Coordinates of C-alpha atoms in Angstrom, one line a residue:
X187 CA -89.5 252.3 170.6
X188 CA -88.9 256.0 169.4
X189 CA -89.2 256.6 165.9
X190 CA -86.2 259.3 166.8
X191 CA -82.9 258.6 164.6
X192 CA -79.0 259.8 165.7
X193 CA -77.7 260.8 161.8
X194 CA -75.9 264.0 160.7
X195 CA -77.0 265.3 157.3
X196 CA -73.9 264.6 155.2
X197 CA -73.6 261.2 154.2
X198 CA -71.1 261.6 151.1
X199 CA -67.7 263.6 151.3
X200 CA -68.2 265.2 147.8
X201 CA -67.9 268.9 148.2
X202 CA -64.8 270.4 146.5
X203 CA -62.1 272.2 148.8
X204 CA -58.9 274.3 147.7
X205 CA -56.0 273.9 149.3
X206 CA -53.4 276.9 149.3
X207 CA -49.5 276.5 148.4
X208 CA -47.8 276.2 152.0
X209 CA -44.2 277.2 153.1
X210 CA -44.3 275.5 156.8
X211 CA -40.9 275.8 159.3
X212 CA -42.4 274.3 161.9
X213 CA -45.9 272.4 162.7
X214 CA -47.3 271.1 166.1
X215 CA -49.0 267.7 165.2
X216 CA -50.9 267.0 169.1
X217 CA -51.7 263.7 168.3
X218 CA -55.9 263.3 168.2
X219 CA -57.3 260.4 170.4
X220 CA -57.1 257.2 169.3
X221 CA -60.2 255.8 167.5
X222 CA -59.6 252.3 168.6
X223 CA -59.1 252.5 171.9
X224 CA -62.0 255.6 172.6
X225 CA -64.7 252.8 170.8
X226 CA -63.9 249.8 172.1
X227 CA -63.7 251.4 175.6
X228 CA -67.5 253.6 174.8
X229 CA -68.9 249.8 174.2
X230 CA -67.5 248.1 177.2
X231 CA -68.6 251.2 179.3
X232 CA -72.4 251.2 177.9
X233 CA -73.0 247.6 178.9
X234 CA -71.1 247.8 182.0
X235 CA -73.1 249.3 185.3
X236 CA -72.1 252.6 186.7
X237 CA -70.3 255.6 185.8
X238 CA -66.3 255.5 183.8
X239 CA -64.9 258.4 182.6
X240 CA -63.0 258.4 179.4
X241 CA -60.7 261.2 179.3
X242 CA -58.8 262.3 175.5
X243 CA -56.0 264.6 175.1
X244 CA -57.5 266.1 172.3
X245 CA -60.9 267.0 169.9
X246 CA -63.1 263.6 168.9
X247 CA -63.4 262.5 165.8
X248 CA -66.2 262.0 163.6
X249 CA -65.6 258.1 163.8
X250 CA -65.9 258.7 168.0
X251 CA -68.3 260.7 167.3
X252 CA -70.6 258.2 165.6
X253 CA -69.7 255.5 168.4
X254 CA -71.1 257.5 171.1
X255 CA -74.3 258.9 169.1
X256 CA -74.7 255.1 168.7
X257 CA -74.4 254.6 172.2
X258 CA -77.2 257.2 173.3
X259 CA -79.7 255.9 170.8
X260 CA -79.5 252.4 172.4
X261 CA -80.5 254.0 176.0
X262 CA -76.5 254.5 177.0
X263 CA -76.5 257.7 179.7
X264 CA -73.7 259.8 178.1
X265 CA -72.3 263.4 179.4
X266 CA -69.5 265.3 177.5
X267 CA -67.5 268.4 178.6
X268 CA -64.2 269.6 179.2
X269 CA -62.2 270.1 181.6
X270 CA -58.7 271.8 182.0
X271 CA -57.6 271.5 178.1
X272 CA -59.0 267.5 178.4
X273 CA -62.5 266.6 176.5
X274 CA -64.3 264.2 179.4
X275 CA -66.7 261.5 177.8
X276 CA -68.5 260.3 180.8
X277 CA -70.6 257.0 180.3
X278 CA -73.5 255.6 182.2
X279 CA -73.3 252.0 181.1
X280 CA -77.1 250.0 180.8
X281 CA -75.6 247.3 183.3
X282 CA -77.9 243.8 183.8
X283 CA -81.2 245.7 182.4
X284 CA -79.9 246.1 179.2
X285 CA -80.7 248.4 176.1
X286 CA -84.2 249.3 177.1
X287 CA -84.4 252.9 175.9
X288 CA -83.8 252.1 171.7
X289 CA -84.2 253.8 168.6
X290 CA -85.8 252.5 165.1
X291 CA -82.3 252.9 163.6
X292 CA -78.9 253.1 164.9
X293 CA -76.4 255.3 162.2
X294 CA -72.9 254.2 162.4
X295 CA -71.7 257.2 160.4
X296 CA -68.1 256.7 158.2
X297 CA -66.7 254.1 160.6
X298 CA -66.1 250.3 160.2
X299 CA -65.3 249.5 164.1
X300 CA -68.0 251.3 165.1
X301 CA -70.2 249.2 162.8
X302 CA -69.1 245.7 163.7
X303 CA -69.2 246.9 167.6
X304 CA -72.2 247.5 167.4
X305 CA -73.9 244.9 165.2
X306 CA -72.4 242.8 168.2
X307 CA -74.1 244.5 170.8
X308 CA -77.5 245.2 169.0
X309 CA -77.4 241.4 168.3
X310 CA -78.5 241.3 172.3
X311 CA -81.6 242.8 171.9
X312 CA -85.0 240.7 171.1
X313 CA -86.3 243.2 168.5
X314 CA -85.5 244.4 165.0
X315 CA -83.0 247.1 165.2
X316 CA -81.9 248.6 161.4
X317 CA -77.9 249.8 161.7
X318 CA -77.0 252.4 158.6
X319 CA -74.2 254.5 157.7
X320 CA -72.8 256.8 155.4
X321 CA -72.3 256.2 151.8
X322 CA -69.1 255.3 152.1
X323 CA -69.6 252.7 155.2
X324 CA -72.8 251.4 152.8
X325 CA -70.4 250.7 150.3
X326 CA -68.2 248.4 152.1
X327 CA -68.3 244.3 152.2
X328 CA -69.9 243.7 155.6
X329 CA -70.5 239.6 154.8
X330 CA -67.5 238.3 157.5
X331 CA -69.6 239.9 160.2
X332 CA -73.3 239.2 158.9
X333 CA -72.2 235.3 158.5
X334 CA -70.5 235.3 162.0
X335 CA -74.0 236.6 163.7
X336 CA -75.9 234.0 161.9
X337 CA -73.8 230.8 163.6
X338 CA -75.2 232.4 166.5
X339 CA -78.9 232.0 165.7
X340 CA -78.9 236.0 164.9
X341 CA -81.2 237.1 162.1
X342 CA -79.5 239.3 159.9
X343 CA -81.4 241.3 156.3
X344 CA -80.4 243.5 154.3
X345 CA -83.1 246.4 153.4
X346 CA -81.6 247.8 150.3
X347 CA -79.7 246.5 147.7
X348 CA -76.3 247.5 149.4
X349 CA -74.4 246.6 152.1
X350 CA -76.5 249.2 154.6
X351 CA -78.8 249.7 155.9
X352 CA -79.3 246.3 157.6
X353 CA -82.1 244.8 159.9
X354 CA -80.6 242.4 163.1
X355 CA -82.2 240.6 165.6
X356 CA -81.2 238.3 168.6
X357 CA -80.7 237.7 170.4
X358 CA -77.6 235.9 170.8
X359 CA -77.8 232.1 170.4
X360 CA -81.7 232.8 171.0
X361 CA -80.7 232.7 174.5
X362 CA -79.8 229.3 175.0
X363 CA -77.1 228.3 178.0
X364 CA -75.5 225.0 176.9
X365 CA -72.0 225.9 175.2
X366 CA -71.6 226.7 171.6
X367 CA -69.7 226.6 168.7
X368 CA -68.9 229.2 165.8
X369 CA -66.1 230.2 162.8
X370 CA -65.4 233.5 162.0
X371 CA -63.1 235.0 158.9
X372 CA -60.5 237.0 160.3
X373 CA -59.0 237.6 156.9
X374 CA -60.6 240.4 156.0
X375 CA -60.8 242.5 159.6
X376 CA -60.2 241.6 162.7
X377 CA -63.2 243.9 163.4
X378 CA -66.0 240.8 164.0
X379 CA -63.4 238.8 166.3
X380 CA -63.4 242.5 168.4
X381 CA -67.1 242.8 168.2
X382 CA -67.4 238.9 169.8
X383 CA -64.9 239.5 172.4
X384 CA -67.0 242.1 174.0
X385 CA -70.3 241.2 173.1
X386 CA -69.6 237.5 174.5
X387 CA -70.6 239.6 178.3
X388 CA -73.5 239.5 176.9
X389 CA -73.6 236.1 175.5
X390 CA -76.0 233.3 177.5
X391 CA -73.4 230.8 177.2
X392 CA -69.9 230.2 176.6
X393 CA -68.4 230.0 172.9
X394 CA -65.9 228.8 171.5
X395 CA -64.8 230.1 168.2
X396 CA -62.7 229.1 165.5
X397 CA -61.1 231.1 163.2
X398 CA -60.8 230.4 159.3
X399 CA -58.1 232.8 157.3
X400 CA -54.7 234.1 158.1
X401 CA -56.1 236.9 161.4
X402 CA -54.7 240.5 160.3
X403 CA -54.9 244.3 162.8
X404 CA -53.7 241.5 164.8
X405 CA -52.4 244.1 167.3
X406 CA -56.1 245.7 167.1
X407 CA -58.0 242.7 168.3
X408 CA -55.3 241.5 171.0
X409 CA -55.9 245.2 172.1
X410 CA -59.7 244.3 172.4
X411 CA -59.0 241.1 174.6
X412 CA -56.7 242.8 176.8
X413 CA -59.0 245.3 177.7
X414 CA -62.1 242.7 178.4
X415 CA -59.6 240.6 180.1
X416 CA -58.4 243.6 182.5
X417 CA -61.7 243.9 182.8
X418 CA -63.1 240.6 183.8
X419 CA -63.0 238.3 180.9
X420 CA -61.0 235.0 180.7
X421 CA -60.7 235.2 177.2
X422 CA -58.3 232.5 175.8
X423 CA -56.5 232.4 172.7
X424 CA -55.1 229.0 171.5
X425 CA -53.6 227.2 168.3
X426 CA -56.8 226.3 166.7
X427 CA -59.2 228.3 168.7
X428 CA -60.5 231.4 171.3
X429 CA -62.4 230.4 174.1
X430 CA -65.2 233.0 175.2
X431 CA -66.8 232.4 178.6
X432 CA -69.6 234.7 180.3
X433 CA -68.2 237.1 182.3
X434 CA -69.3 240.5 184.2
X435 CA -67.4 243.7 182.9
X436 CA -65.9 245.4 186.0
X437 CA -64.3 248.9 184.5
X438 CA -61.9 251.2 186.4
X439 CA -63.6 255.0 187.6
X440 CA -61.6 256.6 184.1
X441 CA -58.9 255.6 181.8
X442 CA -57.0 257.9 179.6
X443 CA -57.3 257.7 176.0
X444 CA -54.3 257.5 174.3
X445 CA -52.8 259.4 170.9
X446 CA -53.8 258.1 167.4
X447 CA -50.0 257.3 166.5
X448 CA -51.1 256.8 163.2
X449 CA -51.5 260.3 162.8
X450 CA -47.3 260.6 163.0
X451 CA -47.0 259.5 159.1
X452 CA -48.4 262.3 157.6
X453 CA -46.3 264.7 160.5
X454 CA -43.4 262.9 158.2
X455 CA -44.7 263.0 154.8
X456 CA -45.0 266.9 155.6
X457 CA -41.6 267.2 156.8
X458 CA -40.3 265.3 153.5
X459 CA -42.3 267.7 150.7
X460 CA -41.4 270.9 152.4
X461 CA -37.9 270.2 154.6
X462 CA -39.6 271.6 157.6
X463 CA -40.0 270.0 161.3
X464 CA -42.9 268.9 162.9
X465 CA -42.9 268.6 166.6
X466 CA -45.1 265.7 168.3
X467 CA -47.3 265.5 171.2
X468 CA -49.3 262.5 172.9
X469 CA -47.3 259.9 171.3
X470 CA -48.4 256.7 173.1
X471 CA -46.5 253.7 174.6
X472 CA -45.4 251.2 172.3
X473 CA -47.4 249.1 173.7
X474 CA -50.6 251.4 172.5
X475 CA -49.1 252.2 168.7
X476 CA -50.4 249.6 167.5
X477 CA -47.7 248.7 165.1
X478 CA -47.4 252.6 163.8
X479 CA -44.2 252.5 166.5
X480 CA -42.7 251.2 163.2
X481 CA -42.7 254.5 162.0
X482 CA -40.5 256.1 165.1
X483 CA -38.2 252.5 164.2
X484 CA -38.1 253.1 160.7
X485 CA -37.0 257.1 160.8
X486 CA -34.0 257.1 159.1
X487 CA -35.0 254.8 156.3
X488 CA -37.6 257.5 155.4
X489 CA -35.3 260.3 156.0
X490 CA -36.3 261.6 158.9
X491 CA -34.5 262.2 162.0
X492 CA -36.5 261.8 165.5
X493 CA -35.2 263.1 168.2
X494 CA -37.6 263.4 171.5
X495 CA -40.7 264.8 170.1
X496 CA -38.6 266.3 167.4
X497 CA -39.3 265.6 163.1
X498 CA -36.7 266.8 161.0
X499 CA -35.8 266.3 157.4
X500 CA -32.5 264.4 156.3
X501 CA -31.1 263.5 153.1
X502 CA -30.0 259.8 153.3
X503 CA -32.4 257.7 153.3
X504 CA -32.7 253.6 152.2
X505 CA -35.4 251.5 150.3
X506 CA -36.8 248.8 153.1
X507 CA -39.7 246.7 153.6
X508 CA -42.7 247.3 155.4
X509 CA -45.4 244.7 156.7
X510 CA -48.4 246.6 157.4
X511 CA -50.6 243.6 158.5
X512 CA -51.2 245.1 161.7
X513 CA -51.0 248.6 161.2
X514 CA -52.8 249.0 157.4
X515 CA -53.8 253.2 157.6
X516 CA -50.7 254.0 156.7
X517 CA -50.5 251.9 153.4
X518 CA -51.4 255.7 151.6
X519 CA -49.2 258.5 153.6
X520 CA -46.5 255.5 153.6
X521 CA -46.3 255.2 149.6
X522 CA -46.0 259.0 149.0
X523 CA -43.3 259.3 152.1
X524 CA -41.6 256.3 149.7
X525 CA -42.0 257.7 147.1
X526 CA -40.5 260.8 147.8
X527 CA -38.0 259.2 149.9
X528 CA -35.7 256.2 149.4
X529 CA -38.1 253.7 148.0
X530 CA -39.4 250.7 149.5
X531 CA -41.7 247.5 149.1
X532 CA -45.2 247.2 151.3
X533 CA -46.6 244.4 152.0
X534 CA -49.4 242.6 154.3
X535 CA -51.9 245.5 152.5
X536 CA -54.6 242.8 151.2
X537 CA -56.9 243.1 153.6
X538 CA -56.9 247.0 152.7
X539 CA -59.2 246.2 149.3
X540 CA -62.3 246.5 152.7
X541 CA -61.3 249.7 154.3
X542 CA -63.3 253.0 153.1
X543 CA -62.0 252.6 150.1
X544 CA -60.4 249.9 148.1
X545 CA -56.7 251.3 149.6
X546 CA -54.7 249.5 147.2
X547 CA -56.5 250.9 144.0
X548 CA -57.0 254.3 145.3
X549 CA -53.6 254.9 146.8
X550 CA -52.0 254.0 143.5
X551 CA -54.6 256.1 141.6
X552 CA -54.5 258.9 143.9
X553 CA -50.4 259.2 143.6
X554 CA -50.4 258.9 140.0
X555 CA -52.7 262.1 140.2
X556 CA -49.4 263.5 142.0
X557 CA -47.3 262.3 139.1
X558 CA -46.2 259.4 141.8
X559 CA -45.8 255.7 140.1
X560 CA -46.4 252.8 142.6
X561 CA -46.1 248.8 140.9
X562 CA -48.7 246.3 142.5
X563 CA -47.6 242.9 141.9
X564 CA -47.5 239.5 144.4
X565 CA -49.7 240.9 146.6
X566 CA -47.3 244.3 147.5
X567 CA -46.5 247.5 146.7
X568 CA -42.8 248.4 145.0
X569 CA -42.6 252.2 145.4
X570 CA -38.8 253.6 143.3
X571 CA -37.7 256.4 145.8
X572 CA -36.4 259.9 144.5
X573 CA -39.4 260.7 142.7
X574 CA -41.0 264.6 142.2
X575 CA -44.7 265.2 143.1
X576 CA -46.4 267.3 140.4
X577 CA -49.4 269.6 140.2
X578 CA -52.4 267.5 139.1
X579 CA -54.1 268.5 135.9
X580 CA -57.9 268.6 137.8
X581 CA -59.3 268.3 141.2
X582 CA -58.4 264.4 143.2
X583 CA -61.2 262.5 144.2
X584 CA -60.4 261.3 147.6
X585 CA -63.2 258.3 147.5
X586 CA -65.0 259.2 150.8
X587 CA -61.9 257.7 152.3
X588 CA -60.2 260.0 155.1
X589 CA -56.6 259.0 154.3
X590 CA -56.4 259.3 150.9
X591 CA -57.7 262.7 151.8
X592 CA -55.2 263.5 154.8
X593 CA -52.1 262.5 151.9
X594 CA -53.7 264.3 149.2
X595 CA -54.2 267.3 151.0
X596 CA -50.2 267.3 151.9
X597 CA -49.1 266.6 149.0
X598 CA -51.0 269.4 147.4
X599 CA -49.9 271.8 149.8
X600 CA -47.0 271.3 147.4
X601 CA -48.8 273.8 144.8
X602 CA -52.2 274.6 145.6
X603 CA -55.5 273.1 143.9
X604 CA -58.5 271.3 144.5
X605 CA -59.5 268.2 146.6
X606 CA -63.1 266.7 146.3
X607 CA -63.7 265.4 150.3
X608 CA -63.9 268.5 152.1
X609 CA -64.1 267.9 155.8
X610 CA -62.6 263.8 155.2
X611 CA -59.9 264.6 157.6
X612 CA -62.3 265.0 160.4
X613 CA -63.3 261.5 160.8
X614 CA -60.1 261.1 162.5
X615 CA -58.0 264.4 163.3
X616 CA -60.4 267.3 163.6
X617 CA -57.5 269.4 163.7
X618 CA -55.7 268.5 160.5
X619 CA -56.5 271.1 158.8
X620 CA -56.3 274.0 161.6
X621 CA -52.4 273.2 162.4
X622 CA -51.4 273.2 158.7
X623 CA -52.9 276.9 158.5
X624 CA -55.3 275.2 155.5

């Protein structure tokens, strides 16, 4: 085993950045790549044989990023260039052999799926593998996934006093064929019910697995058994259960990557502080939004009007509810846009208290820098609309936590001043900065 480790030298978003007073007409938001379907496919390609091309629309982001460095340190064949305007990802998966070629350590970098996707994976191998990440990813409760490995015979230890870096070893079910059964928590993430669904090709046995909690991102993980069933799983999801059989991944030549829809509520929020228009590209299918499609629903509640690809401010707009169980990023651009807007209450955000930060705490901390009030009570947020964003006294900590940074930066492109998290919005949308001139 090489003694050869995949990690960047920034681990901590801390470095203070000023952002200039902007007077925008128009802004072109070409919608990134999305980060959960780019990883989920990177993992089903590396244990799959042969070559699949994964084609994006757009720059990868640091979260992509860390998935494929991930990838190449477990022996995964990976080739990257570009190719008429598209950046080509082309994997050579391990196949039946396996992840022969390792690493002593396997860095996750800032992001969470990446993480759980590959604890899955490593939890294969027959040998001590230590996953890390940044400080932020370190930082973050990882027990729903540690306890899920150990039901299946995986040892799991933690090196430090943190949550990273971690030691795992399989592999699964210490390969034993008769059929097994394990609970996961799915209140928390959905993230370790992904991380089963495509590890369980690599699994000795079938499995099935019950759940305990109320699942949430539930559009995330049926995304994850759609694609291992399309690509030669049988996965079945009951009532009280999820039945995983052994199966052999069979992968299409290339697949397309679609846009991080996501990305479309802070294209709004910048069309609400300065009356501009923002004009969208690589919008997905509804059926790959991922429950962000709310946001094209909910338009003219927010006080936008969108027309084809087209943003553009309007006056009237109403307070409304918003369930953001399955589609949770936009808990912080969503509170200013209410904010700012006609008001609203936003719910389903508990599971949020995991993510980079704790997004409940910091969203309402990071507004009130803006001069923003947001009440937290019964488990949602009640935002009172027509409200003024103000010039904070001192630079906003963004919490190593890309979105918080991403609304931040908009709303101080109100005034000008300081941000600490320069280079945040790069774990998802490399280009956030670029298009707003910043």
């Amino acid at each position: 085993m090489s003694d050869n480790q995949y990690m960047p030298d920034e681990k901590s978003f801390t470095r203070l950045l000023t952002i200039p007073r902007i007077n925008p007409i128009c802004v072109d938001f070409n919608l990134p790549p999305s980060k959960s379907h780019m990883i989920r496919l990177l993992a089903l390609s590396s244990i799959s044989a042969g070559e699949t091309k994964l084609i994006a629309q757009g720059k990868l982001g640091r979260d992509i990023e860390s998935m494929i460095s991930a990838m190449a340190s477990l022996g995964v064949g990976i080739e990257r260039y570009e190719k008429q305007g598209s950046y080509i990802t082309s994997v050579t998966g391990v196949g039946e052999q396996g992840f022969t070629n390792l690493v002593s350590t396997v860095y996750c970098g800032n992001s969470g799926t990446a993480l759980r996707i590959v604890m899955g994976l490593i939890a294969s191998i027959d040998r001590p593998i230590t996953v890390s990440g940044d400080d932020s990813l370190s930082a973050r409760d990882n027990d729903f996934m540690i306890n899920s490995l150990s039901q299946a015979d995986v040892t799991v230890e933690k090196i430090q006093t943190g949550n990273l870096p971690i030691s795992i070893c399989g592999p699964w079910f210490r390969g034993d064929t008769e059929s097994k059964t394990a609970t996961i928590d799915c209140s928390k993430s959905s993230q370790a019910l992904t991380s089963w669904m495509i590890a369980s090709a690599l699994f000795p046995c079938d499995v099935i697995l019950n759940l305990n909690g109320k699942t949430v991102s539930n559009k995330h993980y049926l995304l994850t058994k759609k694609m291992c069933n399309d690509s030669g799983a049988k996965i079945e999801i009951n009532e009280e259960n999820i039945l995983l059989n052994r199966w052999n991944i069979k992968l299409l030549p290339e697949y397309i990557i679609p846009g991080d829809s996501s990305i479309v509520s802070f294209a709004i929020l910048l069309v609400k502080l300065h009356n501009c228009e923002a004009r969208v590209f690589n919008w997905p299918d509804n059926q790959d939004a991922l429950g962000n499609e709310l946001l094209k629903k909910e338009a003219s509640s927010l006080g936008v009007e969108w027309v084809d690809n087209r943003i553009t401010n309007q006056n009237k707009s109403s307070y409304q509810v918003y369930d953001l169980t399955d589609c949770n990023d936009l808990i912080t651009p969503l509170s200013a846009i209410l904010a700012i807007s006609g008001g609203g209450k936003i719910s389903g955000i508990t599971h949020t208290i995991y993510k980079e930060s704790n997004r409940i705490e910091k969203t309402i901390q990071l507004l009130a820098d803006f001069g923003l009030k947001i009440d937290y009570e019964n488990d949602s947020l009640d935002i009172e609309g027509g409200q003024n964003p103000r010039q904070p006294i001192s630079a906003v900590n963004c919490h190593n936590d890309h979105r918080l940074f991403m609304t931040a930066a908009l709303l101080m492109s109100k005034f000008g001043g300081e941000l600490i998290g320069q280079g945040l919005h790069e774990v998802a949308d490399v280009d956030f900065m670029t298009r707003l001139g910043l």
